[in-house]
Coordinates of C-alpha atoms and ligand atoms in Angstrom, one line a residue:
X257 CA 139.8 175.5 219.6
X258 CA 136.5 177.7 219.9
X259 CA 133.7 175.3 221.2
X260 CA 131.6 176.4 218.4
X261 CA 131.7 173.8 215.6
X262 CA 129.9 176.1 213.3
X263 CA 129.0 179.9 213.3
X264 CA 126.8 181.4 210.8
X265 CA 126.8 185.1 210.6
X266 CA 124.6 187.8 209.1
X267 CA 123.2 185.3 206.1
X268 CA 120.9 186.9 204.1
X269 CA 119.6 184.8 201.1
X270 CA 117.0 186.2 198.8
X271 CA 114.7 184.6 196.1
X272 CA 113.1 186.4 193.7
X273 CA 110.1 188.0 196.1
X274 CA 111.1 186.7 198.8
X275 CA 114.0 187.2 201.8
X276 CA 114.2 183.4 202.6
X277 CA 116.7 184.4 205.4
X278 CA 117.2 187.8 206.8
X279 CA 120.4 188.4 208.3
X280 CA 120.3 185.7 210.7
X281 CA 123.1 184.4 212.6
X282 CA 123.4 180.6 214.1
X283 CA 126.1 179.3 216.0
X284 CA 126.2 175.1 217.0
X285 CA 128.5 173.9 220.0
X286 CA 130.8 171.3 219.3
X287 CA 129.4 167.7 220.5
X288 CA 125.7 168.9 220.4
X289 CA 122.3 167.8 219.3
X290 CA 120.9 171.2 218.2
X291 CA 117.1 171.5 217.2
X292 CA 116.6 174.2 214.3
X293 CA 113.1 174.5 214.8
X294 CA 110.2 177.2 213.1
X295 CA 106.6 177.5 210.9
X296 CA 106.8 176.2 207.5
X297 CA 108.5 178.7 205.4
X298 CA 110.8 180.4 208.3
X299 CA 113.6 179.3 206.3
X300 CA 115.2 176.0 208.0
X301 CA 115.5 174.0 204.7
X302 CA 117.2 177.3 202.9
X303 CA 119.8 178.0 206.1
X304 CA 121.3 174.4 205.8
X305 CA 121.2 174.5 202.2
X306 CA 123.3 177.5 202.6
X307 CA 125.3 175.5 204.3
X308 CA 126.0 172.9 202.6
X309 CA 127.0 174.2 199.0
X310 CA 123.6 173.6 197.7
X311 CA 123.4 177.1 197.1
X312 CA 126.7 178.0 196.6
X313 CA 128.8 180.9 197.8
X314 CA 128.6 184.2 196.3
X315 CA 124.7 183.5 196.0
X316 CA 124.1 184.5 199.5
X317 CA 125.4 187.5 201.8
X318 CA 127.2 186.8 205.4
X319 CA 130.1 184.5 206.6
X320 CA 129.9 180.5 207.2
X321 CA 132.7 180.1 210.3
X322 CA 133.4 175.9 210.6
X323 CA 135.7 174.8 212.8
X324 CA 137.7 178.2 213.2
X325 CA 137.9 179.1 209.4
X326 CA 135.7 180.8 206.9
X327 CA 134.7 178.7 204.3
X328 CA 133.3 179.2 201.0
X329 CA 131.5 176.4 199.6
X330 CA 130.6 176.1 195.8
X331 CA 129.1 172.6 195.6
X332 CA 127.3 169.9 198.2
X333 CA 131.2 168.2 197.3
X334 CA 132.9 170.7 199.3
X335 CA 131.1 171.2 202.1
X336 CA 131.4 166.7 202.5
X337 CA 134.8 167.3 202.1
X338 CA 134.5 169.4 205.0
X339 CA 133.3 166.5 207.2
X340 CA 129.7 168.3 207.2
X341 CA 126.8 165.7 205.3
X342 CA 122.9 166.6 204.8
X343 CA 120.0 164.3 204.5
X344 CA 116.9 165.9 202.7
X345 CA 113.5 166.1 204.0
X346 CA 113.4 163.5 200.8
X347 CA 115.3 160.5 201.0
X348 CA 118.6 160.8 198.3
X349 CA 120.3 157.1 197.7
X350 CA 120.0 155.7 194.4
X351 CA 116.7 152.9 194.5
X352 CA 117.8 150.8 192.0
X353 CA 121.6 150.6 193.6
X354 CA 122.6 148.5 196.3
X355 CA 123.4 148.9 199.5
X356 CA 127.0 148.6 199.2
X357 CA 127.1 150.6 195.5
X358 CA 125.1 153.5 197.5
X359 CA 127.4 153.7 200.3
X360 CA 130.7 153.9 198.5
X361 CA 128.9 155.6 194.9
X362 CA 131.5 158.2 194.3
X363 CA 134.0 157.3 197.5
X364 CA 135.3 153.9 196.1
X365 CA 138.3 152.6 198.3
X366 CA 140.9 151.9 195.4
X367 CA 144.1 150.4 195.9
X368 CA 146.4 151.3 192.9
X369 CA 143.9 152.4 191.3
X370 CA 142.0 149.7 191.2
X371 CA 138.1 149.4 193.3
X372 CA 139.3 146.6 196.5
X373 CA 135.8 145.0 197.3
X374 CA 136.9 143.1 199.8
X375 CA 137.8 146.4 201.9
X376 CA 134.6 147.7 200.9
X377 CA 132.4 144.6 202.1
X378 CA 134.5 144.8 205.6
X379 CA 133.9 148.6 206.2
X380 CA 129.9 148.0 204.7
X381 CA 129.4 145.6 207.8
X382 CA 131.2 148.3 210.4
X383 CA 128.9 150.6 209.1
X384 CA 125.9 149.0 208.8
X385 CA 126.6 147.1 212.2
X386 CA 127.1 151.0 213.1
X387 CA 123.9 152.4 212.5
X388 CA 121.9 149.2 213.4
X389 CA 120.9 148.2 210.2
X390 CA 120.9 143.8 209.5
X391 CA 120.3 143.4 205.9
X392 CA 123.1 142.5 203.1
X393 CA 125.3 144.8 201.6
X394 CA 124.1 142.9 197.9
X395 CA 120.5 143.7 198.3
X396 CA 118.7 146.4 196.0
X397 CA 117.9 149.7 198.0
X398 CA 114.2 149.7 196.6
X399 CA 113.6 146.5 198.2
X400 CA 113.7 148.3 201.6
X401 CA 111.5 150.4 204.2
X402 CA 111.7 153.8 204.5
X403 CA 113.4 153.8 207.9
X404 CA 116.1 151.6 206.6
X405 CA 116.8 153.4 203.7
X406 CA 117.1 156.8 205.9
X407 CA 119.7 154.4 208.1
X408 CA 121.7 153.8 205.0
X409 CA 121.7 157.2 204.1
X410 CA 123.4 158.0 207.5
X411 CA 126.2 155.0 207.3
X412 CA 127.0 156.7 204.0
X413 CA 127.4 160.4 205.6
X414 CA 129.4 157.8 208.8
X415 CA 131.6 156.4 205.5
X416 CA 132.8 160.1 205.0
X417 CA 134.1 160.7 208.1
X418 CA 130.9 163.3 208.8
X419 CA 131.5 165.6 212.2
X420 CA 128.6 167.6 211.4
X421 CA 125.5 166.1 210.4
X422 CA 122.2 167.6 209.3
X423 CA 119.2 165.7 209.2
X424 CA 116.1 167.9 207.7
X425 CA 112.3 165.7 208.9
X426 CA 113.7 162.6 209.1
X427 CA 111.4 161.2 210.6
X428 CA 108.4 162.6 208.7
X429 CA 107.8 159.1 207.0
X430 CA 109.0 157.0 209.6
X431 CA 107.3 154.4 211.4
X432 CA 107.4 154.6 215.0
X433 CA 109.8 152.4 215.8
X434 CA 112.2 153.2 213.2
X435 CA 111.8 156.9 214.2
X436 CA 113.0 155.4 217.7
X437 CA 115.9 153.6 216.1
X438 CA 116.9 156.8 214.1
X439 CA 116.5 159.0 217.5
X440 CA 119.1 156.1 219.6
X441 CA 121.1 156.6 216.9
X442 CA 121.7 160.3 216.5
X443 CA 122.6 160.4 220.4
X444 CA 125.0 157.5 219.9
X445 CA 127.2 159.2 217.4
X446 CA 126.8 162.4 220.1
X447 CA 129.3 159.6 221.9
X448 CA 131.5 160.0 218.9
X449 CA 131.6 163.7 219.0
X450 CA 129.4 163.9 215.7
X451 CA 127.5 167.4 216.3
X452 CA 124.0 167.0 214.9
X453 CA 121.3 169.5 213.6
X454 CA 118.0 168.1 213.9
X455 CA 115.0 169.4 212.0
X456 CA 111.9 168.9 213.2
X457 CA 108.0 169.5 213.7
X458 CA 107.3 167.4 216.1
X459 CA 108.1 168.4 219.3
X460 CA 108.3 165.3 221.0
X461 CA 111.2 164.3 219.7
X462 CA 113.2 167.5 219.9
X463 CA 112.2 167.8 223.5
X464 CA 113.9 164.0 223.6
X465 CA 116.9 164.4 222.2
X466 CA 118.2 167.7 221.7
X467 CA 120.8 170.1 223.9
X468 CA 120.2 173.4 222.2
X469 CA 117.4 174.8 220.2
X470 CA 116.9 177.4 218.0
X471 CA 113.5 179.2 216.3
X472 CA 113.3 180.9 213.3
X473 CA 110.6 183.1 212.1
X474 CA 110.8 184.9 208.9
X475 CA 114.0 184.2 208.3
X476 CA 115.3 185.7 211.6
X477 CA 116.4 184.1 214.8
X478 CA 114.0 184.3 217.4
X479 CA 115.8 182.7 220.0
X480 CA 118.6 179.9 221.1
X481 CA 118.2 178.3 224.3
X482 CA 119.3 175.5 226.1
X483 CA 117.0 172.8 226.0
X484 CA 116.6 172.8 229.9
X485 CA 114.9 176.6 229.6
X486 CA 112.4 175.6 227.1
X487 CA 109.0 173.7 227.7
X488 CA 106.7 173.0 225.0
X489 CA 104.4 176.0 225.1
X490 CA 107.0 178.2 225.6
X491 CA 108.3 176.8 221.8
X492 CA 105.2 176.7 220.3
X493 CA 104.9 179.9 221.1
X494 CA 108.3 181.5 219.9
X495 CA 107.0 179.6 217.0
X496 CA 104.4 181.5 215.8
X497 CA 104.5 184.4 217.8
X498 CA 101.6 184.2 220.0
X499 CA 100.2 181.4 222.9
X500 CA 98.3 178.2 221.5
X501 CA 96.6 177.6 224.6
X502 CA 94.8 174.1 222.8
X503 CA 95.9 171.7 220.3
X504 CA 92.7 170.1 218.7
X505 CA 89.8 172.2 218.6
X506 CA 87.5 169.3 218.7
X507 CA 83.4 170.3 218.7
X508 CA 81.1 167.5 218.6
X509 CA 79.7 166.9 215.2
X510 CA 76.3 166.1 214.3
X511 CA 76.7 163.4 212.6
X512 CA 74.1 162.7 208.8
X513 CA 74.0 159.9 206.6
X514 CA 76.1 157.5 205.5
X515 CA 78.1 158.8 202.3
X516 CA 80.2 155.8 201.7
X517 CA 80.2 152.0 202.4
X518 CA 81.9 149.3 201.5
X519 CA 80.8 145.3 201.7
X520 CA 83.3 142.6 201.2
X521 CA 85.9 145.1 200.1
X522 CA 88.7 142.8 198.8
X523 CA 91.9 143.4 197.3
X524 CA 94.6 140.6 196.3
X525 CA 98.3 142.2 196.3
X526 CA 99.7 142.1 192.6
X527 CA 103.4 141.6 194.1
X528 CA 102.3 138.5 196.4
X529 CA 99.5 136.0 195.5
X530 CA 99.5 134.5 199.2
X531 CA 98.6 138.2 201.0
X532 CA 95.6 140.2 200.7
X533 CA 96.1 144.0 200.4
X534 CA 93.1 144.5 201.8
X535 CA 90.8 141.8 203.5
X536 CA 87.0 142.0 203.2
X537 CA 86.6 145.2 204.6
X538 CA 83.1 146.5 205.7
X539 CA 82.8 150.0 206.6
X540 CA 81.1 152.6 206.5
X541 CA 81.4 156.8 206.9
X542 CA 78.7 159.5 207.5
X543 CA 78.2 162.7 206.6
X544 CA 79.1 165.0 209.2
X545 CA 81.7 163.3 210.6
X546 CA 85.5 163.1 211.0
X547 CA 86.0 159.3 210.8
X548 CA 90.1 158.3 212.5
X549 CA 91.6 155.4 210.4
X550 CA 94.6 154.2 212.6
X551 CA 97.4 151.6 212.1
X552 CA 100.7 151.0 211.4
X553 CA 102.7 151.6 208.0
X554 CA 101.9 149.1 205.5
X555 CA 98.4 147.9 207.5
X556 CA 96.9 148.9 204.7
X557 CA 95.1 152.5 205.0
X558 CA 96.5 154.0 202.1
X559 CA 95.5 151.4 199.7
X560 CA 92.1 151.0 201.3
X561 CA 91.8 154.9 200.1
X562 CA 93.5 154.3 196.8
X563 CA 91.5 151.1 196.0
X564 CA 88.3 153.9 196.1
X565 CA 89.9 155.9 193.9
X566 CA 90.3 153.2 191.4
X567 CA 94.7 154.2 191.6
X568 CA 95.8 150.6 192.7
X569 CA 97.0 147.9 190.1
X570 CA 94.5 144.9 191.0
X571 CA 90.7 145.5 191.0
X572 CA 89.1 145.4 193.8
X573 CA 86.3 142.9 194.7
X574 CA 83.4 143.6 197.1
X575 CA 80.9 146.8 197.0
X576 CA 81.3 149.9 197.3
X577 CA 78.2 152.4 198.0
X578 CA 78.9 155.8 197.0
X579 CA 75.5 158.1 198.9
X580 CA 73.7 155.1 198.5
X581 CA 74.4 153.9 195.0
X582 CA 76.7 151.1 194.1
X583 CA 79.8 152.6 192.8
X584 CA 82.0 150.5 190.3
X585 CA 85.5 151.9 190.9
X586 CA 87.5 153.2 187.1
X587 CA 89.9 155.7 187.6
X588 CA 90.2 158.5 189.9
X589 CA 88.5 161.0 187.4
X590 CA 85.4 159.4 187.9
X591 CA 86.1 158.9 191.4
X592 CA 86.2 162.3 191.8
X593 CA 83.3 162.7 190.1
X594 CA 81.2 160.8 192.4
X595 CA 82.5 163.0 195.2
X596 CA 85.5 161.7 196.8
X597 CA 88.9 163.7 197.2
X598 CA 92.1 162.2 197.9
X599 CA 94.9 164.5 199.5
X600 CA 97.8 162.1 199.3
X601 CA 100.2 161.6 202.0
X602 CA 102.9 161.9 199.1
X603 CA 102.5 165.4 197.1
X604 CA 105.6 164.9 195.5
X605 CA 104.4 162.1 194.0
X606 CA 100.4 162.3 193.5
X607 CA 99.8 166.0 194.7
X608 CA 101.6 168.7 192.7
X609 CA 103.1 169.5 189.4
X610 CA 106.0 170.9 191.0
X611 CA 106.8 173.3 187.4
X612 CA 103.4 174.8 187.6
X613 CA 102.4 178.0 190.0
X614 CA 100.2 177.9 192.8
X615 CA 97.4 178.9 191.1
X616 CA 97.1 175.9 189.2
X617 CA 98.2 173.5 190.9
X618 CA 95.3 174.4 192.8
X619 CA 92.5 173.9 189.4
X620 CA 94.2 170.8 188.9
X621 CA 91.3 168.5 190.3
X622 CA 88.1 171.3 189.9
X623 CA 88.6 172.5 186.2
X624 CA 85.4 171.3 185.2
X625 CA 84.2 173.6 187.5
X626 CA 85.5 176.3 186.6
X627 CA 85.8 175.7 182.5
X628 CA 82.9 177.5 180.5
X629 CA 82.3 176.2 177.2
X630 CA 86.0 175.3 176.8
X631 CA 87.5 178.2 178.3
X632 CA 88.6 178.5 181.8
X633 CA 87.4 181.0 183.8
X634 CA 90.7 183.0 185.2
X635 CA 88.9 185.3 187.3
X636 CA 87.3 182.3 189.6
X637 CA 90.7 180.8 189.0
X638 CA 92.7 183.9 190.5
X639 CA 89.7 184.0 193.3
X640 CA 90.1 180.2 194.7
X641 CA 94.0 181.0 194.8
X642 CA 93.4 183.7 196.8
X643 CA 91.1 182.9 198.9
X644 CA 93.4 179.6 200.1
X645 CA 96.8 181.7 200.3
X646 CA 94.5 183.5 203.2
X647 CA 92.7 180.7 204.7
X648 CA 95.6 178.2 205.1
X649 CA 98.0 180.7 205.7
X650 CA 100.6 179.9 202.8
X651 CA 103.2 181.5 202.5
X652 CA 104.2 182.8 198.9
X653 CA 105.1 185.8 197.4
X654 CA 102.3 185.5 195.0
X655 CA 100.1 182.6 193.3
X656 CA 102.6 182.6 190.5
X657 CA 104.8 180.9 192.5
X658 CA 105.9 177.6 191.4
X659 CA 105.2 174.7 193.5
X660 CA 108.7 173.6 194.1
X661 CA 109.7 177.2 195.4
X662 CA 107.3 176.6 198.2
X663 CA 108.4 175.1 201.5
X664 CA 107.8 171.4 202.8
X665 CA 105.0 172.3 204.7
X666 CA 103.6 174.7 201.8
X667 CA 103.4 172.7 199.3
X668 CA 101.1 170.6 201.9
X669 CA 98.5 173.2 201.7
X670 CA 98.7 173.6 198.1
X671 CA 97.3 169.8 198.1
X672 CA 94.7 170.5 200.6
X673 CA 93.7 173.9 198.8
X674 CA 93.6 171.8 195.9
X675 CA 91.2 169.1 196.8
X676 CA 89.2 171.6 199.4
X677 CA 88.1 173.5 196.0
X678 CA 86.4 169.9 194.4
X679 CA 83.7 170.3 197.4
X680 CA 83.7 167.1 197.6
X681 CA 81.2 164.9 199.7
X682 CA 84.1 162.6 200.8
X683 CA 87.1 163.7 201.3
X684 CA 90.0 161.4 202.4
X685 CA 93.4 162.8 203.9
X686 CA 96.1 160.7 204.2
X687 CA 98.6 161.9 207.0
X688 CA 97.2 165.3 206.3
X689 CA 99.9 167.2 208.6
X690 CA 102.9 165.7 207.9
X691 CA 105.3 168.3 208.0
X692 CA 103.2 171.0 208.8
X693 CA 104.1 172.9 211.7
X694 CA 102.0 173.0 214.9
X695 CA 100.6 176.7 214.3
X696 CA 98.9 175.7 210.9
X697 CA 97.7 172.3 212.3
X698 CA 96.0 174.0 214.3
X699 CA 94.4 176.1 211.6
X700 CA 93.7 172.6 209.3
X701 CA 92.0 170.9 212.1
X702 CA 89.5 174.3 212.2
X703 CA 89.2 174.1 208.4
X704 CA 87.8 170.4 208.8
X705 CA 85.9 171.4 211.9
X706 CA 84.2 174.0 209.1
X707 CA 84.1 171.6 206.5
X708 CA 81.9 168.6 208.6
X709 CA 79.7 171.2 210.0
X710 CA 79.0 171.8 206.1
X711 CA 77.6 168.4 205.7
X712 CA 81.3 166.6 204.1
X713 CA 82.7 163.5 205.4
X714 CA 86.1 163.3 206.2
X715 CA 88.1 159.8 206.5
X716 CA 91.2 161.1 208.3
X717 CA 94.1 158.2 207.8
X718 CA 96.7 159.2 210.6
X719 CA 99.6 158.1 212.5
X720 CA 99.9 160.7 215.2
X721 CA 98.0 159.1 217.7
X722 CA 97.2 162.3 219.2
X723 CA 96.0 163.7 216.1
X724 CA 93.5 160.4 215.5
X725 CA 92.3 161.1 219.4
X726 CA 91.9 164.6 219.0
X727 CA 90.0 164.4 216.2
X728 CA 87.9 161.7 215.3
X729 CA 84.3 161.0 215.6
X730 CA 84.7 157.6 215.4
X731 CA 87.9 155.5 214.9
X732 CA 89.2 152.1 212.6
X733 CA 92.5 150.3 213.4
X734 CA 93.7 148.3 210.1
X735 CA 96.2 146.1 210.8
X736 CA 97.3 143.5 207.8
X737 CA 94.6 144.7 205.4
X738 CA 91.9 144.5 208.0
X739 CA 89.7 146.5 210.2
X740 CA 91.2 145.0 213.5
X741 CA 88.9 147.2 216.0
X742 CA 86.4 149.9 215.8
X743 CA 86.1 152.8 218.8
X744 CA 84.1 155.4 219.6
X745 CA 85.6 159.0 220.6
X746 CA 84.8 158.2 223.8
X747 CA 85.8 154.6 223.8
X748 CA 89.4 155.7 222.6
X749 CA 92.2 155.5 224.2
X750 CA 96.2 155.6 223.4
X751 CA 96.5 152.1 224.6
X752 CA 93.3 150.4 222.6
X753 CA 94.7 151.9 219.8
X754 CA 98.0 150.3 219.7
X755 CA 96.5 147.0 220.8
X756 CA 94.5 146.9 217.8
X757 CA 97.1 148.3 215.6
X758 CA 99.3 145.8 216.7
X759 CA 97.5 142.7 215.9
X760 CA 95.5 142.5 219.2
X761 CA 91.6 140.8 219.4
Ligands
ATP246 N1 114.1 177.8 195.3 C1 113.3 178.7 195.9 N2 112.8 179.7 195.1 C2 112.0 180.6 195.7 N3 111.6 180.7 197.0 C3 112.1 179.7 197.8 C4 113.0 178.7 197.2 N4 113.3 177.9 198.3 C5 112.7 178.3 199.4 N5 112.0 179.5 199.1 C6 111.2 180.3 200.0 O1 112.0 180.6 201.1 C7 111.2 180.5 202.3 C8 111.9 179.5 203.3 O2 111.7 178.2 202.8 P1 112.3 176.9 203.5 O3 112.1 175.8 202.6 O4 113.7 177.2 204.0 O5 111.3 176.8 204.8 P2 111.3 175.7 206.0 O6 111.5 176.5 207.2 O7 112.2 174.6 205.7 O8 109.8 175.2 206.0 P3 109.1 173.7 206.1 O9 108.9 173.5 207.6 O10 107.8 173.9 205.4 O11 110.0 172.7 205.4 C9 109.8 180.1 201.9 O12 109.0 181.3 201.9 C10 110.0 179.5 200.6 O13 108.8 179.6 199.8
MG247 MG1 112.0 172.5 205.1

């Protein structure tokens, strides 16, 4: 037996524009945790599509080698028949399924012919026992977090009988500690013999649990070492091709006045009459400054920046002062309007209209600046486009592209290029590098150096703590719908943080 589970040779895979992957070639040891690692765009999501039948064979050049044979896979089917099982940078189970329904949907244990539940149920608890999960098999896949749901999704791949499995960002809307969970788990199937590929951007966790790791760049393999011979510059730098000798190019701001305020901001939570959303919250935000909002998932940030925007279900209570003026929240038109932009931490959902190009996709929120007497202006249109492509680095063949043809990360910028273009006088980013890969952080965090130095106010809601350090001016911790502590940037440390994001006094 070779001790290569999986050799990948000479795959070149073309869109229309665009050499997604240019005769590369990717070999994974048997047993291993192997990091597939690269810039937005290098072509990470596309190779393990390859892969797995989601593009099928014939629609790409080169050979896919899997244990010892070439194999030609024409749908995701075969290649699970195969023993090999992907999960998407976006999570794929069925929401209003339950647990046990999503686990067996298509893979039903029959005995002559007929669905045995009671089998089911017993191999529902291995499973779930398996990957750590305590909830019942009965309950409704909606109902649960994020990092549960991406637990399921692996005791599904466990249910049939997976040896290679691919996991693309994982951990991109995990919380901490389910991230941990999901990392303990990965290297406890390793005991199995289950060979992993692990997609990542952040670096912390490849360095934690992979063996091997390879970088692409343009659709080419840069380079596959052993874990051992790597270190984190030396990554970062196969990366993107050239030494990032800092991570957050913080300069001092000079700091105006304040742009936004709240007093008594209240917010009762449709879905449960005993819990506040958010709890009298009185801030406030200058101009000039980048202000850190910190906390766990579900403390509340993104509905304190949603409940300005006028996007949540109950109405706020409380004031809110928009550059002084009381601002009585409608709908995020006229939030915008009064000079607030949103990028959302969830493009698929509030960010892009994925059938739409690049170009407008990025008009979306600024087409009254740009209309004349009715008529859009396509000249300033094609302008903006282009002047973003350059600036944030995103990587297209052309601003005709359509949003979905763009990379994770991409479609990221689009959002930012999006808001960036309303000039607004507040503008709020929610996990604004999510999936962005270290070289165009980099570049982001310059962009809202630029952007503060031109007088706008940005409320950065974070939960790389390194990020909310780096950054901020000045720093919140929410925890439970309420401003649990306030630093300073030089007051702030790691550990004050997560003592105020955890409940702490
Ligand atoms: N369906 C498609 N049509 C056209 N172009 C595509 C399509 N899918 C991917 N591409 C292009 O192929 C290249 C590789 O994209 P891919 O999604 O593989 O990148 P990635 O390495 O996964 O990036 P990220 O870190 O941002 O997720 C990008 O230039 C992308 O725009
Ligand atoms: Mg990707």
């Amino acid at each position: 037996m070779s001790d290569y589970i999986l050799q990948m040779e000479h795959i070149t895979k073309e869109f229309p524009g665009v050499k997604a992957l240019d005769d590369l070639t990717f070999q994974v040891r048997r047993g291993s945790i192997h990091a597939l690692c690269g810039e937005n765009g290098a072509g990470k999501s596309t190779l393990m599509k390859v892969l797995s039948g989601v593009y099928k064979a014939g629609t790409f050049k080169g050979k896919i080698i899997y244990e010892g044979e070439e194999k030609k896979f024409f749908k995701i089917k075969d290649s699970e028949k195969a023993g090999i099982a992907i999960i998407h940078q976006e999570l794929g189970l069925a929401k209003n399924l339950s647990v046990i329904d999503n686990i067996f949907l298509g893979n039903e244990i029959k005995s002559n012919g007929v669905i045995n539940k009671d089998e089911q149920y017993r191999r529902c608890d291995k499973l779930l026992k398996k990957v750590g999960v305590d909830v019942s098999p009965d309950i409704m896949v909606r109902k649960l977090g994020t990092g549960v749901q991406q637990l399921i999704e692996i005791a599904k791949a466990l249910n049939k009988n997976t040896r290679l499995l691919i996991l693309d960002e994982p951990t991109s809307s995990l919380t901490e500690a389910d991230a941990d969970n999901l990392l303990n788990l990965i290297c406890e199937l390793q005991k199995d013999g289950i060979t992993c590929i692990y997609i990542s951007h952040k670096l912390n966790e490849i360095f934690h649990i992979s063996d091997m790791i390879t970088v692409l760049r343009d659709g080419q393999t840069i380079v596959t070492k052993p874990v051992s011979e790597m270190d984190v510059d030396k990554l970062v730098a196969y990366m993107v091709g050239r030494a990032l000798t800092e991570r957050f190019p913080y300069v001092p701001h000079k700091s105006g006045e304040v742009v936004l305020e709240t007093k008594g901001w209240t917010v009762h939570n449709p879905d449960n009459a005993d819990k506040l959303l958010l709890d009298d919250i009185n801030i406030y935000a200058r101009r000039g400054e980048i202000l850190g909002i910190a906390g766990l998932m579900g403390a509340g940030r993104t509905e304190l920046a949603m409940s300005f925007l006028g996007a949540l279900k109950a109405k706020p209570k409380g004031q809110l002062y928009i550059k002084g003026k009381e601002f009585k929240v409608k709908d995020p038109n006229s939030a915008i309007r009064a000079g607030i932009g949103y990028v959302s931490e969830d493009r698929k959902g509030y960010g892009l209209v994925l059938m739409a190009d690049l170009k407008n996709n990025m008009s979306l929120a600024s087409l009254d600046r740009i209309t004349k007497g009715g008529i859009l202006d396509k000249n300033k249109e094609i302008a903006n486009a282009k002047k973003y492509i350059l600036d944030l680095r995103i990587k297209t063949p052309s601003m005709l592209q359509k949003a979905q043809n763009l990379s994770g990360g991409n479609q990221q910028k689009v959002v930012l290029a999006k808001w960036l273009l309303t000039q607004p006088d507040i503008l709020i980013l929610d996990e604004p590098t999510r999936g962005i890969d270290v070289g165009s952080k980099y570049e982001i965090y310059q962009l809202m150096n630029q952007l503060v130095e031109q007088g706008v106010c940005i409320i950065m809601i974070s939960s790389e703590l390194p990020e909310i350090l780096g950054m901020s001016d000045r720093i919140y911790i929410m925890y439970e719908g309420k401003i649990r502590g306030e630093l300073s940037k030089d007051e702030a440390t790691q550990e004050k943080i997560l003592h105020y994001a955890a409940g702490g006094e």
